[in-house]
Amino acid sequence: EVAHAAGARCVCDNTWATPLLQRPLALGADIVMHATTKYLGGHSDVTGGALVLKEDGEAAARLRSIQALGGGVPSAFDCWLVHRGIRTLPHRMRGHCDNAESVARFLADHPKVQMVHYPGLESDPGHSVAKRQMSRYGGMVSFQVDGGAAPALGVVSRVRVFTRATSLGGPESLIEHRASVEGPDTRTPPGLLRCSIGLEHADDLIEDLDRALA
Ligand SMILES: Cc1ncc(COP(=O)(O)O)c(C=O)c1O
């Protein structure tokens, strides 16, 4: 409503939620973007993206032209990988959400964790909006380790089940120290770790974080 009142388009990056957990076009967005690299592909083996437009008008024609002239056209094999990944999307998302909810609850009760950022937790400032517009809360969990960057980097160096890497949406759980990735001008808190919660057993993920936080 704010965008439209100003004569602008509302564009939503729905990569983290996927079309299963949140439907931005139905909520008023004009354009929805997905990195198909992430949950839609689902196996960390393809790079791609998709734009979904509410209307096939002037904006769609312009985007098609930019894509054709710029050469951002996926290969047949990449399309096949994404198409194949989507077949298991509901089952994978159920696993990501189940695991992320368990990990977020564990972290929220941990004495060395200052804050957990997960829209599925009632304590999260985004919870009421997320509850209104999402069916579940996804697989991305961030948390702030007490004491800042050094203890957070210590946690990252001790995990064994999680892999230290950027990206998200694959079967394997990833962890990263965001401030290091973003560089000196970042506004991310120094103790913040971002996790892409994968499809391992939730007990293994919790045990791994518990040991790394000890
Ligand atoms: C929300 C979101 N959108 C888009 C992207 C971009 O994905 P890609 O690396 O496939 O361009 C990412 C990557 O991390 C992301 O987290």
PDB file of C-alpha atoms and ligand atoms in Angstrom:
ATOM      1  CA  GLU A   1       0.000   0.000   0.000  1.00  0.00           C
ATOM      2  CA  VAL A   2       2.850   2.408   0.847  1.00  0.00           C
ATOM      3  CA  ALA A   3       4.630   1.649  -2.454  1.00  0.00           C
ATOM      4  CA  HIS A   4       1.473   1.952  -4.532  1.00  0.00           C
ATOM      5  CA  ALA A   5       0.446   5.213  -2.834  1.00  0.00           C
ATOM      6  CA  ALA A   6       3.831   6.624  -3.929  1.00  0.00           C
ATOM      7  CA  GLY A   7       3.353   5.340  -7.497  1.00  0.00           C
ATOM      8  CA  ALA A   8       6.038   2.668  -7.055  1.00  0.00           C
ATOM      9  CA  ARG A   9       6.001  -1.070  -7.620  1.00  0.00           C
ATOM     10  CA  CYS A  10       6.277  -3.437  -4.679  1.00  0.00           C
ATOM     11  CA  VAL A  11       8.939  -6.112  -5.264  1.00  0.00           C
ATOM     12  CA  CYS A  12       9.443  -8.982  -2.843  1.00  0.00           C
ATOM     13  CA  ASP A  13      12.435 -11.297  -2.570  1.00  0.00           C
ATOM     14  CA  ASN A  14      10.693 -14.519  -1.544  1.00  0.00           C
ATOM     15  CA  THR A  15      13.787 -16.735  -1.735  1.00  0.00           C
ATOM     16  CA  TRP A  16      13.855 -17.618   1.965  1.00  0.00           C
ATOM     17  CA  ALA A  17      10.119 -18.293   2.268  1.00  0.00           C
ATOM     18  CA  THR A  18       9.520 -20.040  -1.082  1.00  0.00           C
ATOM     19  CA  PRO A  19       6.025 -20.013  -2.636  1.00  0.00           C
ATOM     20  CA  LEU A  20       5.002 -22.687  -0.127  1.00  0.00           C
ATOM     21  CA  LEU A  21       5.346 -20.530   2.984  1.00  0.00           C
ATOM     22  CA  GLN A  22       4.425 -17.089   1.631  1.00  0.00           C
ATOM     23  CA  ARG A  23       2.484 -15.834  -1.417  1.00  0.00           C
ATOM     24  CA  PRO A  24       3.527 -12.212  -2.041  1.00  0.00           C
ATOM     25  CA  LEU A  25       1.352 -11.667  -5.154  1.00  0.00           C
ATOM     26  CA  ALA A  26      -1.746 -12.485  -3.105  1.00  0.00           C
ATOM     27  CA  LEU A  27      -0.496 -10.044  -0.446  1.00  0.00           C
ATOM     28  CA  GLY A  28      -0.245  -7.156  -2.924  1.00  0.00           C
ATOM     29  CA  ALA A  29       3.285  -7.405  -4.401  1.00  0.00           C
ATOM     30  CA  ASP A  30       3.743  -6.665  -8.117  1.00  0.00           C
ATOM     31  CA  ILE A  31       6.946  -8.651  -8.691  1.00  0.00           C
ATOM     32  CA  VAL A  32       8.306 -11.634  -6.768  1.00  0.00           C
ATOM     33  CA  MET A  33      11.911 -12.722  -7.017  1.00  0.00           C
ATOM     34  CA  HIS A  34      13.436 -16.106  -6.222  1.00  0.00           C
ATOM     35  CA  ALA A  35      17.041 -17.225  -6.221  1.00  0.00           C
ATOM     36  CA  THR A  36      16.331 -20.721  -7.564  1.00  0.00           C
ATOM     37  CA  THR A  37      19.881 -21.466  -6.379  1.00  0.00           C
ATOM     38  CA  LYS A  38      18.421 -21.900  -2.886  1.00  0.00           C
ATOM     39  CA  TYR A  39      15.335 -23.864  -1.769  1.00  0.00           C
ATOM     40  CA  LEU A  40      13.729 -24.277  -5.202  1.00  0.00           C
ATOM     41  CA  GLY A  41      16.816 -26.055  -6.589  1.00  0.00           C
ATOM     42  CA  GLY A  42      17.342 -27.383  -3.096  1.00  0.00           C
ATOM     43  CA  HIS A  43      20.614 -29.286  -3.508  1.00  0.00           C
ATOM     44  CA  SER A  44      23.313 -26.575  -3.738  1.00  0.00           C
ATOM     45  CA  ASP A  45      24.170 -27.631  -7.280  1.00  0.00           C
ATOM     46  CA  VAL A  46      22.620 -24.953  -9.497  1.00  0.00           C
ATOM     47  CA  THR A  47      22.669 -21.166  -9.839  1.00  0.00           C
ATOM     48  CA  GLY A  48      19.612 -19.367 -11.143  1.00  0.00           C
ATOM     49  CA  GLY A  49      16.813 -16.958 -10.526  1.00  0.00           C
ATOM     50  CA  ALA A  50      13.207 -16.240 -11.402  1.00  0.00           C
ATOM     51  CA  LEU A  51      11.010 -13.161 -11.490  1.00  0.00           C
ATOM     52  CA  VAL A  52       7.258 -13.676 -11.231  1.00  0.00           C
ATOM     53  CA  LEU A  53       5.088 -10.744 -12.295  1.00  0.00           C
ATOM     54  CA  LYS A  54       1.468 -10.098 -11.430  1.00  0.00           C
ATOM     55  CA  GLU A  55       0.727  -8.745 -14.909  1.00  0.00           C
ATOM     56  CA  ASP A  56       2.124  -9.341 -18.368  1.00  0.00           C
ATOM     57  CA  GLY A  57       2.467  -5.639 -19.156  1.00  0.00           C
ATOM     58  CA  GLU A  58       5.144  -3.063 -19.895  1.00  0.00           C
ATOM     59  CA  ALA A  59       7.361  -4.105 -16.940  1.00  0.00           C
ATOM     60  CA  ALA A  60       7.323  -7.746 -18.062  1.00  0.00           C
ATOM     61  CA  ALA A  61       8.305  -6.757 -21.608  1.00  0.00           C
ATOM     62  CA  ARG A  62      11.175  -4.623 -20.297  1.00  0.00           C
ATOM     63  CA  LEU A  63      12.455  -7.403 -18.047  1.00  0.00           C
ATOM     64  CA  ARG A  64      12.252  -9.940 -20.884  1.00  0.00           C
ATOM     65  CA  SER A  65      14.219  -7.598 -23.089  1.00  0.00           C
ATOM     66  CA  ILE A  66      16.892  -7.041 -20.389  1.00  0.00           C
ATOM     67  CA  GLN A  67      17.136 -10.809 -19.934  1.00  0.00           C
ATOM     68  CA  ALA A  68      17.415 -11.547 -23.660  1.00  0.00           C
ATOM     69  CA  LEU A  69      19.882  -8.742 -24.409  1.00  0.00           C
ATOM     70  CA  GLY A  70      21.894  -9.256 -21.227  1.00  0.00           C
ATOM     71  CA  GLY A  71      22.134 -13.000 -21.748  1.00  0.00           C
ATOM     72  CA  GLY A  72      20.800 -14.026 -18.329  1.00  0.00           C
ATOM     73  CA  VAL A  73      19.305 -17.186 -19.783  1.00  0.00           C
ATOM     74  CA  PRO A  74      19.663 -20.456 -17.861  1.00  0.00           C
ATOM     75  CA  SER A  75      20.896 -23.606 -19.566  1.00  0.00           C
ATOM     76  CA  ALA A  76      18.547 -26.509 -20.203  1.00  0.00           C
ATOM     77  CA  PHE A  77      20.405 -28.568 -17.594  1.00  0.00           C
ATOM     78  CA  ASP A  78      20.074 -25.833 -14.943  1.00  0.00           C
ATOM     79  CA  CYS A  79      16.326 -25.606 -15.661  1.00  0.00           C
ATOM     80  CA  TRP A  80      16.067 -29.379 -15.363  1.00  0.00           C
ATOM     81  CA  LEU A  81      17.851 -29.344 -11.988  1.00  0.00           C
ATOM     82  CA  VAL A  82      15.477 -26.675 -10.609  1.00  0.00           C
ATOM     83  CA  HIS A  83      12.450 -28.480 -12.019  1.00  0.00           C
ATOM     84  CA  ARG A  84      13.614 -31.706 -10.424  1.00  0.00           C
ATOM     85  CA  GLY A  85      14.277 -29.969  -7.094  1.00  0.00           C
ATOM     86  CA  ILE A  86      10.783 -28.472  -6.965  1.00  0.00           C
ATOM     87  CA  ARG A  87       9.276 -31.965  -6.950  1.00  0.00           C
ATOM     88  CA  THR A  88      10.470 -32.490  -3.380  1.00  0.00           C
ATOM     89  CA  LEU A  89      10.029 -28.880  -2.210  1.00  0.00           C
ATOM     90  CA  PRO A  90       7.065 -29.497   0.171  1.00  0.00           C
ATOM     91  CA  HIS A  91       8.848 -32.335   1.945  1.00  0.00           C
ATOM     92  CA  ARG A  92      12.150 -30.490   2.165  1.00  0.00           C
ATOM     93  CA  MET A  93      10.480 -27.304   3.459  1.00  0.00           C
ATOM     94  CA  ARG A  94       8.651 -29.302   6.118  1.00  0.00           C
ATOM     95  CA  GLY A  95      12.030 -30.691   7.255  1.00  0.00           C
ATOM     96  CA  HIS A  96      13.759 -27.281   7.169  1.00  0.00           C
ATOM     97  CA  CYS A  97      10.921 -25.682   9.187  1.00  0.00           C
ATOM     98  CA  ASP A  98      10.734 -28.521  11.754  1.00  0.00           C
ATOM     99  CA  ASN A  99      14.504 -28.442  12.304  1.00  0.00           C
ATOM    100  CA  ALA A 100      14.761 -24.633  12.374  1.00  0.00           C
ATOM    101  CA  GLU A 101      11.965 -24.384  14.952  1.00  0.00           C
ATOM    102  CA  SER A 102      13.746 -26.931  17.192  1.00  0.00           C
ATOM    103  CA  VAL A 103      17.145 -25.226  16.801  1.00  0.00           C
ATOM    104  CA  ALA A 104      15.657 -21.743  17.414  1.00  0.00           C
ATOM    105  CA  ARG A 105      13.921 -22.911  20.598  1.00  0.00           C
ATOM    106  CA  PHE A 106      17.138 -24.579  21.824  1.00  0.00           C
ATOM    107  CA  LEU A 107      19.182 -21.422  21.151  1.00  0.00           C
ATOM    108  CA  ALA A 108      16.585 -19.159  22.793  1.00  0.00           C
ATOM    109  CA  ASP A 109      17.104 -21.064  26.068  1.00  0.00           C
ATOM    110  CA  HIS A 110      20.915 -21.186  25.876  1.00  0.00           C
ATOM    111  CA  PRO A 111      22.724 -19.034  28.480  1.00  0.00           C
ATOM    112  CA  LYS A 112      25.503 -18.002  26.049  1.00  0.00           C
ATOM    113  CA  VAL A 113      23.059 -16.797  23.403  1.00  0.00           C
ATOM    114  CA  GLN A 114      22.085 -13.145  23.678  1.00  0.00           C
ATOM    115  CA  MET A 115      19.366 -13.091  21.045  1.00  0.00           C
ATOM    116  CA  VAL A 116      17.798 -15.389  18.445  1.00  0.00           C
ATOM    117  CA  HIS A 117      16.363 -14.030  15.214  1.00  0.00           C
ATOM    118  CA  TYR A 118      13.686 -16.380  13.892  1.00  0.00           C
ATOM    119  CA  PRO A 119      10.196 -15.173  12.916  1.00  0.00           C
ATOM    120  CA  GLY A 120       8.665 -18.356  14.312  1.00  0.00           C
ATOM    121  CA  LEU A 121       9.598 -17.409  17.890  1.00  0.00           C
ATOM    122  CA  GLU A 122       6.913 -15.417  19.723  1.00  0.00           C
ATOM    123  CA  SER A 123       9.724 -13.190  21.075  1.00  0.00           C
ATOM    124  CA  ASP A 124      10.838 -12.138  17.569  1.00  0.00           C
ATOM    125  CA  PRO A 125       9.804  -8.573  16.625  1.00  0.00           C
ATOM    126  CA  GLY A 126       8.643  -9.840  13.215  1.00  0.00           C
ATOM    127  CA  HIS A 127       6.511 -12.649  14.615  1.00  0.00           C
ATOM    128  CA  SER A 128       3.085 -11.013  14.374  1.00  0.00           C
ATOM    129  CA  VAL A 129       3.619  -9.999  10.714  1.00  0.00           C
ATOM    130  CA  ALA A 130       5.082 -13.410   9.873  1.00  0.00           C
ATOM    131  CA  LYS A 131       2.164 -15.156  11.567  1.00  0.00           C
ATOM    132  CA  ARG A 132      -0.283 -13.145   9.489  1.00  0.00           C
ATOM    133  CA  GLN A 133       1.340 -13.813   6.141  1.00  0.00           C
ATOM    134  CA  MET A 134       3.374 -17.028   6.354  1.00  0.00           C
ATOM    135  CA  SER A 135       2.154 -20.596   6.781  1.00  0.00           C
ATOM    136  CA  ARG A 136       5.438 -21.535   8.507  1.00  0.00           C
ATOM    137  CA  TYR A 137       8.686 -19.720   9.252  1.00  0.00           C
ATOM    138  CA  GLY A 138      11.392 -21.249   7.096  1.00  0.00           C
ATOM    139  CA  GLY A 139      14.866 -22.629   7.636  1.00  0.00           C
ATOM    140  CA  MET A 140      16.982 -19.533   8.351  1.00  0.00           C
ATOM    141  CA  VAL A 141      17.976 -18.854  11.959  1.00  0.00           C
ATOM    142  CA  SER A 142      20.411 -16.182  13.164  1.00  0.00           C
ATOM    143  CA  PHE A 143      21.660 -15.766  16.693  1.00  0.00           C
ATOM    144  CA  GLN A 144      23.951 -13.465  18.624  1.00  0.00           C
ATOM    145  CA  VAL A 145      26.624 -15.013  20.809  1.00  0.00           C
ATOM    146  CA  ASP A 146      27.330 -13.303  24.136  1.00  0.00           C
ATOM    147  CA  GLY A 147      30.637 -11.387  24.017  1.00  0.00           C
ATOM    148  CA  GLY A 148      30.765 -10.418  20.330  1.00  0.00           C
ATOM    149  CA  ALA A 149      32.974 -11.449  17.421  1.00  0.00           C
ATOM    150  CA  ALA A 150      35.659 -13.570  19.141  1.00  0.00           C
ATOM    151  CA  PRO A 151      33.295 -16.013  20.890  1.00  0.00           C
ATOM    152  CA  ALA A 152      31.080 -16.151  17.771  1.00  0.00           C
ATOM    153  CA  LEU A 153      34.081 -17.076  15.602  1.00  0.00           C
ATOM    154  CA  GLY A 154      34.992 -19.650  18.246  1.00  0.00           C
ATOM    155  CA  VAL A 155      31.585 -21.298  17.808  1.00  0.00           C
ATOM    156  CA  VAL A 156      32.044 -21.381  14.030  1.00  0.00           C
ATOM    157  CA  SER A 157      35.483 -22.996  14.420  1.00  0.00           C
ATOM    158  CA  ARG A 158      34.135 -25.761  16.705  1.00  0.00           C
ATOM    159  CA  VAL A 159      31.035 -26.970  14.828  1.00  0.00           C
ATOM    160  CA  ARG A 160      31.349 -30.312  13.048  1.00  0.00           C
ATOM    161  CA  VAL A 161      27.927 -31.030  11.566  1.00  0.00           C
ATOM    162  CA  PHE A 162      27.420 -27.463  10.306  1.00  0.00           C
ATOM    163  CA  THR A 163      29.669 -26.337   7.443  1.00  0.00           C
ATOM    164  CA  ARG A 164      31.152 -22.848   7.503  1.00  0.00           C
ATOM    165  CA  ALA A 165      29.851 -21.310   4.283  1.00  0.00           C
ATOM    166  CA  THR A 166      27.615 -18.631   2.797  1.00  0.00           C
ATOM    167  CA  SER A 167      24.462 -19.640   0.886  1.00  0.00           C
ATOM    168  CA  LEU A 168      21.374 -21.474   2.012  1.00  0.00           C
ATOM    169  CA  GLY A 169      18.568 -23.781   1.059  1.00  0.00           C
ATOM    170  CA  GLY A 170      20.466 -27.052   0.579  1.00  0.00           C
ATOM    171  CA  PRO A 171      20.184 -30.285   2.574  1.00  0.00           C
ATOM    172  CA  GLU A 172      23.351 -29.533   4.556  1.00  0.00           C
ATOM    173  CA  SER A 173      23.349 -27.046   7.446  1.00  0.00           C
ATOM    174  CA  LEU A 174      25.573 -23.980   6.982  1.00  0.00           C
ATOM    175  CA  ILE A 175      26.827 -21.392   9.456  1.00  0.00           C
ATOM    176  CA  GLU A 176      28.541 -18.076   8.798  1.00  0.00           C
ATOM    177  CA  HIS A 177      29.817 -15.049  10.687  1.00  0.00           C
ATOM    178  CA  ARG A 178      27.921 -12.370   8.778  1.00  0.00           C
ATOM    179  CA  ALA A 179      30.050  -9.375   9.824  1.00  0.00           C
ATOM    180  CA  SER A 180      33.186 -11.046   8.368  1.00  0.00           C
ATOM    181  CA  VAL A 181      31.356 -11.705   5.103  1.00  0.00           C
ATOM    182  CA  GLU A 182      29.964  -8.161   4.869  1.00  0.00           C
ATOM    183  CA  GLY A 183      33.206  -6.294   5.698  1.00  0.00           C
ATOM    184  CA  PRO A 184      34.133  -3.232   7.786  1.00  0.00           C
ATOM    185  CA  ASP A 185      31.041  -1.111   6.914  1.00  0.00           C
ATOM    186  CA  THR A 186      28.560  -3.749   8.057  1.00  0.00           C
ATOM    187  CA  ARG A 187      25.776  -2.892  10.482  1.00  0.00           C
ATOM    188  CA  THR A 188      25.397  -6.554  11.442  1.00  0.00           C
ATOM    189  CA  PRO A 189      26.132  -7.142  15.145  1.00  0.00           C
ATOM    190  CA  PRO A 190      29.676  -8.565  15.611  1.00  0.00           C
ATOM    191  CA  GLY A 191      28.438 -11.637  17.487  1.00  0.00           C
ATOM    192  CA  LEU A 192      25.823 -12.642  14.914  1.00  0.00           C
ATOM    193  CA  LEU A 193      25.937 -16.058  13.265  1.00  0.00           C
ATOM    194  CA  ARG A 194      23.575 -16.943  10.421  1.00  0.00           C
ATOM    195  CA  CYS A 195      22.519 -20.550   9.962  1.00  0.00           C
ATOM    196  CA  SER A 196      20.838 -22.237   7.050  1.00  0.00           C
ATOM    197  CA  ILE A 197      19.218 -25.148   8.841  1.00  0.00           C
ATOM    198  CA  GLY A 198      19.427 -28.276   6.716  1.00  0.00           C
ATOM    199  CA  LEU A 199      17.814 -31.673   6.694  1.00  0.00           C
ATOM    200  CA  GLU A 200      20.040 -33.549   9.143  1.00  0.00           C
ATOM    201  CA  HIS A 201      18.443 -34.907  12.336  1.00  0.00           C
ATOM    202  CA  ALA A 202      17.539 -31.946  14.601  1.00  0.00           C
ATOM    203  CA  ASP A 203      19.204 -33.677  17.594  1.00  0.00           C
ATOM    204  CA  ASP A 204      22.547 -33.753  15.730  1.00  0.00           C
ATOM    205  CA  LEU A 205      22.298 -30.041  14.913  1.00  0.00           C
ATOM    206  CA  ILE A 206      21.416 -29.121  18.492  1.00  0.00           C
ATOM    207  CA  GLU A 207      24.187 -31.306  19.926  1.00  0.00           C
ATOM    208  CA  ASP A 208      26.677 -29.722  17.512  1.00  0.00           C
ATOM    209  CA  LEU A 209      25.704 -26.162  18.525  1.00  0.00           C
ATOM    210  CA  ASP A 210      25.590 -27.094  22.202  1.00  0.00           C
ATOM    211  CA  ARG A 211      29.149 -28.470  22.060  1.00  0.00           C
ATOM    212  CA  ALA A 212      30.405 -25.496  20.026  1.00  0.00           C
ATOM    213  CA  LEU A 213      28.839 -23.006  22.466  1.00  0.00           C
ATOM    214  CA  ALA A 214      30.247 -24.740  25.588  1.00  0.00           C
TER     215      ALA A 214
HETATM  216  C1  LIG B   1      17.277 -13.591  -0.059  1.00  0.00           C
HETATM  217  C2  LIG B   1      18.250 -13.863  -1.180  1.00  0.00           C
HETATM  218  N1  LIG B   1      17.916 -13.513  -2.420  1.00  0.00           N
HETATM  219  C3  LIG B   1      18.760 -13.715  -3.449  1.00  0.00           C
HETATM  220  C4  LIG B   1      19.986 -14.295  -3.264  1.00  0.00           C
HETATM  221  C5  LIG B   1      20.914 -14.414  -4.446  1.00  0.00           C
HETATM  222  O1  LIG B   1      21.117 -15.687  -4.858  1.00  0.00           O
HETATM  223  P1  LIG B   1      22.174 -16.037  -6.019  1.00  0.00           P
HETATM  224  O2  LIG B   1      23.478 -16.263  -5.305  1.00  0.00           O
HETATM  225  O3  LIG B   1      21.642 -17.239  -6.647  1.00  0.00           O
HETATM  226  O4  LIG B   1      22.235 -14.854  -6.933  1.00  0.00           O
HETATM  227  C6  LIG B   1      20.362 -14.697  -1.993  1.00  0.00           C
HETATM  228  C7  LIG B   1      21.685 -15.306  -1.755  1.00  0.00           C
HETATM  229  O5  LIG B   1      22.126 -15.511  -0.663  1.00  0.00           O
HETATM  230  C8  LIG B   1      19.471 -14.476  -0.921  1.00  0.00           C
HETATM  231  O6  LIG B   1      19.804 -14.823   0.337  1.00  0.00           O
END
